[in-house]
Short mmCIF file of C-alpha atoms and ligand atoms in Angstrom, two decimals:
data_model
loop_
_atom_site.label_atom_id
_atom_site.label_comp_id
_atom_site.label_asym_id
_atom_site.label_seq_id
_atom_site.Cartn_x
_atom_site.Cartn_y
_atom_site.Cartn_z
CA MET A 166 -25.45 -5.30 -59.72
CA GLN A 167 -27.87 -6.97 -57.66
CA LEU A 168 -26.99 -11.02 -57.12
CA LEU A 169 -29.37 -13.63 -56.06
CA ILE A 170 -28.02 -16.47 -53.90
CA THR A 171 -29.56 -19.85 -53.11
CA ASN A 172 -28.89 -23.36 -52.51
CA ASP A 173 -30.49 -26.85 -52.40
CA ASP A 174 -29.39 -27.57 -48.72
CA GLY A 175 -31.18 -25.16 -46.89
CA ILE A 176 -30.62 -21.64 -45.66
CA LYS A 177 -28.56 -22.88 -42.49
CA SER A 178 -26.14 -24.69 -44.63
CA PRO A 179 -22.53 -23.47 -44.34
CA GLY A 180 -22.04 -23.63 -48.01
CA LEU A 181 -24.67 -20.98 -48.59
CA LEU A 182 -23.14 -18.83 -46.15
CA ALA A 183 -19.45 -19.13 -47.77
CA LEU A 184 -20.95 -18.40 -51.09
CA VAL A 185 -22.40 -15.46 -49.76
CA ARG A 186 -19.12 -13.77 -48.00
CA ALA A 187 -17.75 -14.26 -51.36
CA MET A 188 -20.18 -12.48 -53.13
CA ARG A 189 -20.69 -9.73 -51.01
CA PRO A 190 -18.13 -7.69 -52.85
CA LEU A 191 -19.93 -7.86 -56.10
CA GLY A 192 -22.71 -5.72 -55.45
CA GLN A 193 -26.25 -5.91 -53.68
CA LEU A 194 -27.30 -9.37 -52.85
CA ALA A 195 -30.76 -10.82 -52.44
CA ILE A 196 -30.46 -14.45 -50.57
CA VAL A 197 -33.81 -16.68 -51.13
CA ALA A 198 -33.29 -20.14 -49.87
CA PRO A 199 -35.26 -23.32 -48.85
CA ASP A 200 -36.00 -23.79 -45.15
CA ARG A 201 -34.70 -27.56 -45.50
CA ASN A 202 -32.74 -29.85 -47.40
CA TRP A 203 -33.98 -30.48 -51.26
CA SER A 204 -30.69 -32.24 -52.17
CA ALA A 205 -31.43 -34.20 -55.41
CA SER A 206 -34.97 -33.18 -55.76
CA GLY A 207 -34.27 -32.15 -59.15
CA HIS A 208 -35.89 -29.23 -61.08
CA VAL A 209 -39.32 -28.15 -59.30
CA LYS A 210 -42.54 -26.09 -59.89
CA THR A 211 -44.68 -26.00 -57.21
CA MET A 212 -48.19 -25.55 -58.35
CA HIS A 213 -50.87 -27.26 -55.59
CA ARG A 214 -49.92 -25.56 -52.84
CA PRO A 215 -49.06 -21.93 -51.60
CA LEU A 216 -45.45 -21.14 -51.48
CA ARG A 217 -44.22 -19.13 -48.24
CA ALA A 218 -41.22 -16.83 -47.66
CA TYR A 219 -40.53 -15.80 -44.24
CA PRO A 220 -37.30 -13.36 -42.71
CA ALA A 221 -34.33 -15.53 -41.54
CA LEU A 222 -31.27 -14.60 -40.82
CA LEU A 223 -27.71 -16.32 -41.71
CA GLU A 224 -25.62 -17.55 -39.17
CA ASP A 225 -23.46 -14.26 -39.55
CA GLY A 226 -26.93 -12.01 -39.08
CA THR A 227 -27.20 -11.50 -42.75
CA PRO A 228 -30.68 -10.99 -43.65
CA ALA A 229 -32.49 -13.69 -46.00
CA LEU A 230 -35.66 -15.09 -47.00
CA ALA A 231 -36.22 -18.79 -46.01
CA CYS A 232 -38.92 -20.36 -48.54
CA ASP A 233 -40.91 -23.54 -48.05
CA GLY A 234 -40.44 -24.45 -51.99
CA ALA A 235 -37.78 -26.09 -53.67
CA PRO A 236 -34.72 -24.42 -54.76
CA SER A 237 -36.08 -23.73 -58.29
CA ASP A 238 -39.07 -22.31 -56.76
CA CYS A 239 -37.27 -19.84 -54.39
CA VAL A 240 -35.57 -18.67 -57.89
CA ALA A 241 -38.66 -18.31 -59.68
CA LEU A 242 -40.17 -16.33 -56.78
CA ALA A 243 -37.49 -14.15 -56.66
CA LEU A 244 -36.92 -13.45 -60.31
CA LEU A 245 -40.72 -12.74 -60.35
CA GLY A 246 -40.76 -10.04 -58.10
CA LEU A 247 -39.95 -11.09 -54.65
CA VAL A 248 -36.43 -9.54 -55.17
CA PRO A 249 -37.85 -5.91 -56.40
CA ASP A 250 -34.82 -5.06 -58.42
CA PRO A 251 -33.82 -7.05 -61.63
CA VAL A 252 -30.88 -9.55 -60.91
CA ASP A 253 -28.23 -9.57 -63.09
CA LEU A 254 -26.82 -12.86 -61.66
CA VAL A 255 -28.00 -16.02 -59.58
CA VAL A 256 -25.78 -18.07 -58.12
CA SER A 257 -26.51 -21.48 -56.20
CA GLY A 258 -24.69 -23.56 -53.77
CA ILE A 259 -22.14 -24.38 -52.47
CA ASN A 260 -23.44 -27.82 -52.80
CA PRO A 261 -21.21 -29.91 -50.28
CA SER A 262 -20.74 -32.84 -53.01
CA ALA A 263 -19.99 -32.80 -57.00
CA ASN A 264 -22.58 -32.24 -59.68
CA LEU A 265 -21.02 -34.04 -62.56
CA GLY A 266 -22.72 -35.95 -66.01
CA HIS A 267 -26.28 -36.87 -64.97
CA ASP A 268 -26.10 -35.29 -61.42
CA VAL A 269 -27.53 -32.27 -63.34
CA THR A 270 -30.84 -33.54 -63.82
CA TYR A 271 -30.94 -34.41 -60.26
CA SER A 272 -29.50 -31.54 -58.43
CA GLY A 273 -31.32 -28.98 -56.84
CA THR A 274 -28.09 -26.71 -56.96
CA VAL A 275 -27.81 -27.27 -60.73
CA THR A 276 -31.47 -26.75 -61.32
CA ALA A 277 -32.01 -23.61 -59.46
CA ALA A 278 -29.63 -22.02 -61.73
CA MET A 279 -31.57 -23.62 -64.73
CA GLU A 280 -34.75 -21.89 -63.38
CA ALA A 281 -32.66 -18.83 -63.58
CA ALA A 282 -31.84 -19.71 -66.97
CA ILE A 283 -35.80 -20.05 -68.25
CA ALA A 284 -36.08 -16.89 -66.80
CA GLY A 285 -33.13 -15.29 -68.77
CA THR A 286 -30.94 -14.38 -66.11
CA GLN A 287 -27.03 -15.30 -65.73
CA ALA A 288 -26.72 -18.13 -63.49
CA MET A 289 -24.01 -20.35 -62.23
CA ALA A 290 -24.22 -23.59 -59.79
CA VAL A 291 -21.41 -24.44 -57.51
CA SER A 292 -20.42 -27.49 -56.09
CA LEU A 293 -17.71 -28.90 -54.04
CA ASP A 294 -16.12 -32.36 -54.52
CA VAL A 295 -16.00 -33.26 -50.66
CA PRO A 296 -14.36 -36.40 -49.91
CA GLU A 297 -16.38 -39.36 -48.87
CA GLY A 298 -17.55 -39.16 -45.23
CA LEU A 299 -16.41 -35.61 -44.19
CA THR A 300 -19.68 -33.81 -43.11
CA ASP A 301 -18.30 -31.35 -40.44
CA ASP A 302 -15.59 -28.66 -40.79
CA ILE A 303 -15.94 -28.53 -44.23
CA ASP A 304 -13.77 -25.79 -45.66
CA PHE A 305 -15.89 -24.15 -48.35
CA ALA A 306 -13.42 -20.85 -48.54
CA PRO A 307 -11.64 -22.05 -51.34
CA ALA A 308 -14.19 -22.78 -53.38
CA ALA A 309 -16.30 -19.68 -52.56
CA GLN A 310 -13.29 -17.67 -53.72
CA VAL A 311 -13.27 -19.31 -57.22
CA ALA A 312 -17.05 -18.66 -57.67
CA GLY A 313 -16.36 -15.11 -56.72
CA GLN A 314 -13.73 -14.86 -59.71
CA LEU A 315 -16.05 -16.75 -62.19
CA ALA A 316 -19.30 -14.62 -60.83
CA ARG A 317 -17.05 -11.42 -62.01
CA LYS A 318 -16.46 -13.10 -65.34
CA MET A 319 -19.93 -13.77 -65.91
CA LEU A 320 -21.03 -10.29 -65.12
CA ALA A 321 -18.27 -9.11 -67.66
CA HIS A 322 -18.80 -11.49 -70.35
CA PRO A 323 -22.68 -12.54 -70.04
CA LEU A 324 -23.67 -15.77 -71.65
CA PRO A 325 -26.74 -16.55 -74.44
CA ASP A 326 -29.87 -17.13 -73.24
CA GLY A 327 -30.66 -20.87 -71.56
CA VAL A 328 -26.81 -21.18 -70.99
CA LEU A 329 -25.80 -21.48 -67.68
CA LEU A 330 -22.42 -22.59 -65.69
CA ASN A 331 -22.10 -25.81 -63.93
CA VAL A 332 -18.97 -25.26 -61.47
CA ASN A 333 -17.23 -28.03 -59.61
CA VAL A 334 -14.01 -27.51 -57.64
CA PRO A 335 -11.92 -30.13 -55.98
CA TYR A 336 -11.50 -30.37 -52.33
CA VAL A 337 -8.06 -29.59 -52.18
CA LEU A 338 -6.90 -26.69 -54.61
CA HIS A 339 -3.58 -25.59 -55.09
CA ASP A 340 -2.92 -21.77 -54.96
CA ASN A 341 -3.60 -21.01 -58.47
CA PRO A 342 -5.98 -23.51 -59.68
CA HIS A 343 -6.35 -24.54 -62.88
CA LEU A 344 -9.78 -23.89 -64.59
CA ALA A 345 -10.54 -26.32 -67.15
CA VAL A 346 -13.45 -25.65 -69.43
CA THR A 347 -15.07 -29.06 -69.85
CA ARG A 348 -18.11 -30.70 -71.03
CA GLN A 349 -20.72 -32.91 -69.15
CA GLY A 350 -19.00 -36.06 -68.33
CA LEU A 351 -20.66 -39.63 -67.70
CA ARG A 352 -21.74 -40.92 -63.96
CA LEU A 353 -21.74 -44.43 -63.00
CA TYR A 354 -24.67 -44.98 -60.34
CA ARG A 355 -24.23 -47.86 -58.48
CA ASP A 356 -27.60 -47.67 -56.90
CA GLU A 357 -29.05 -50.87 -55.50
CA LEU A 358 -32.86 -51.47 -54.45
CA ILE A 359 -33.07 -51.96 -50.29
CA GLU A 360 -36.29 -53.84 -49.57
CA ARG A 361 -36.85 -53.92 -46.07
CA SER A 362 -40.30 -54.46 -44.02
CA ASP A 363 -42.19 -51.79 -41.81
CA PRO A 364 -43.50 -52.60 -38.09
CA ARG A 365 -46.87 -53.91 -39.90
CA GLY A 366 -44.94 -56.46 -42.26
CA ARG A 367 -45.79 -54.00 -45.41
CA PRO A 368 -42.39 -53.38 -47.62
CA TYR A 369 -40.69 -50.00 -48.11
CA TYR A 370 -37.81 -49.36 -50.14
CA TRP A 371 -34.68 -47.28 -50.27
CA ILE A 372 -32.43 -46.51 -53.35
CA GLY A 373 -29.30 -47.60 -51.48
CA GLY A 374 -25.60 -48.72 -52.55
CA GLU A 375 -22.14 -47.34 -53.32
CA PRO A 376 -21.82 -43.49 -54.20
CA PRO A 377 -21.62 -42.71 -57.83
CA SER A 378 -18.31 -42.96 -59.50
CA GLY A 379 -17.46 -41.86 -63.15
CA VAL A 380 -15.71 -42.01 -66.37
CA ALA A 381 -12.50 -39.67 -66.18
CA GLU A 382 -12.62 -39.33 -69.94
CA PRO A 383 -10.14 -36.28 -70.88
CA GLY A 384 -12.11 -32.77 -71.32
CA THR A 385 -15.23 -33.89 -68.94
CA ASP A 386 -16.17 -32.58 -65.71
CA VAL A 387 -15.42 -35.72 -64.03
CA TRP A 388 -11.67 -35.68 -65.62
CA ALA A 389 -11.44 -32.20 -64.25
CA LEU A 390 -11.83 -33.15 -60.78
CA SER A 391 -9.76 -36.21 -60.76
CA GLU A 392 -7.15 -33.89 -62.11
CA GLY A 393 -7.57 -31.62 -59.16
CA GLN A 394 -8.87 -28.94 -61.57
CA VAL A 395 -11.80 -26.79 -61.40
CA SER A 396 -14.30 -27.98 -63.83
CA VAL A 397 -16.26 -25.40 -65.66
CA THR A 398 -19.17 -26.56 -67.84
CA PRO A 399 -21.34 -24.35 -69.77
CA LEU A 400 -24.62 -26.36 -69.84
CA GLN A 401 -27.82 -25.55 -72.07
CA LEU A 402 -31.54 -26.30 -71.35
CA ASP A 403 -32.13 -27.41 -75.19
CA LEU A 404 -31.95 -31.38 -74.45
CA THR A 405 -32.43 -32.22 -78.14
CA ALA A 406 -30.48 -34.80 -79.69
CA HIS A 407 -29.40 -32.74 -82.75
CA ASP A 408 -27.92 -35.93 -84.43
CA GLN A 409 -31.05 -38.11 -84.18
CA ILE A 410 -33.38 -35.79 -85.57
CA ASP A 411 -32.93 -37.09 -89.47
CA SER A 412 -32.85 -40.88 -88.16
CA LEU A 413 -36.38 -40.05 -86.38
CA LYS A 414 -37.72 -38.59 -89.64
CA GLY A 415 -36.78 -41.78 -90.99
CA TRP A 416 -39.41 -43.55 -89.08
CA SER A 417 -42.00 -41.98 -91.36
CA LEU A 418 -44.25 -40.69 -88.66
CA ALA A 419 -47.92 -40.01 -90.03
MN1 MN B 554 -27.26 -30.40 -51.95
#
């Protein structure tokens, strides 16, 4: 098996290294990851500047390619031939915060997996629900082990074209964690506009505010994490609101 490992936090992220370690027993690994942090960059296709990829080493000496594009660019380059062998599975992560509900549209971790799905390759995004404020010595190992289990399942039971897995792992995992198959839940964003002035008196802006919360409706990704369960959500790239098609046809558009 040929696997491609990527992330959105950059090639130096410990979450990437943990994922690489967990995936190594599954087959040949290619690692193509951004050379810097692209978190919350969404789905990007870089078209108006050249992209570069250069050899890099992970902390344990594993050879990799660092790319100056977005996570989705890394996947595109890899699948278009930067990785010479056909890729059986793309795994993106491990992101050090959960990607739930509408987060999937912002997430570089998830959109890297979406890029793989567009290319017709099996893909999984893995995120860890790290507690607020914990930034150092994050333990990615339990989540990496879950990712390894799920990757084996995916290789044995490929998903249809255009479908990918969004996996979110609670930070504290029980010995035999329950894997809940979930649907996308609802995030509650608490963004606030922060306006300040630069040294020349011109305004600049930040999107600030509290971190998002969520609605823990049973069966959703938000709920699974709130219950201490691993959330496994099948996502599809067809975003059509099918139940609105007939209503729209009633508009009698010319
Ligand atoms: Mn990230």
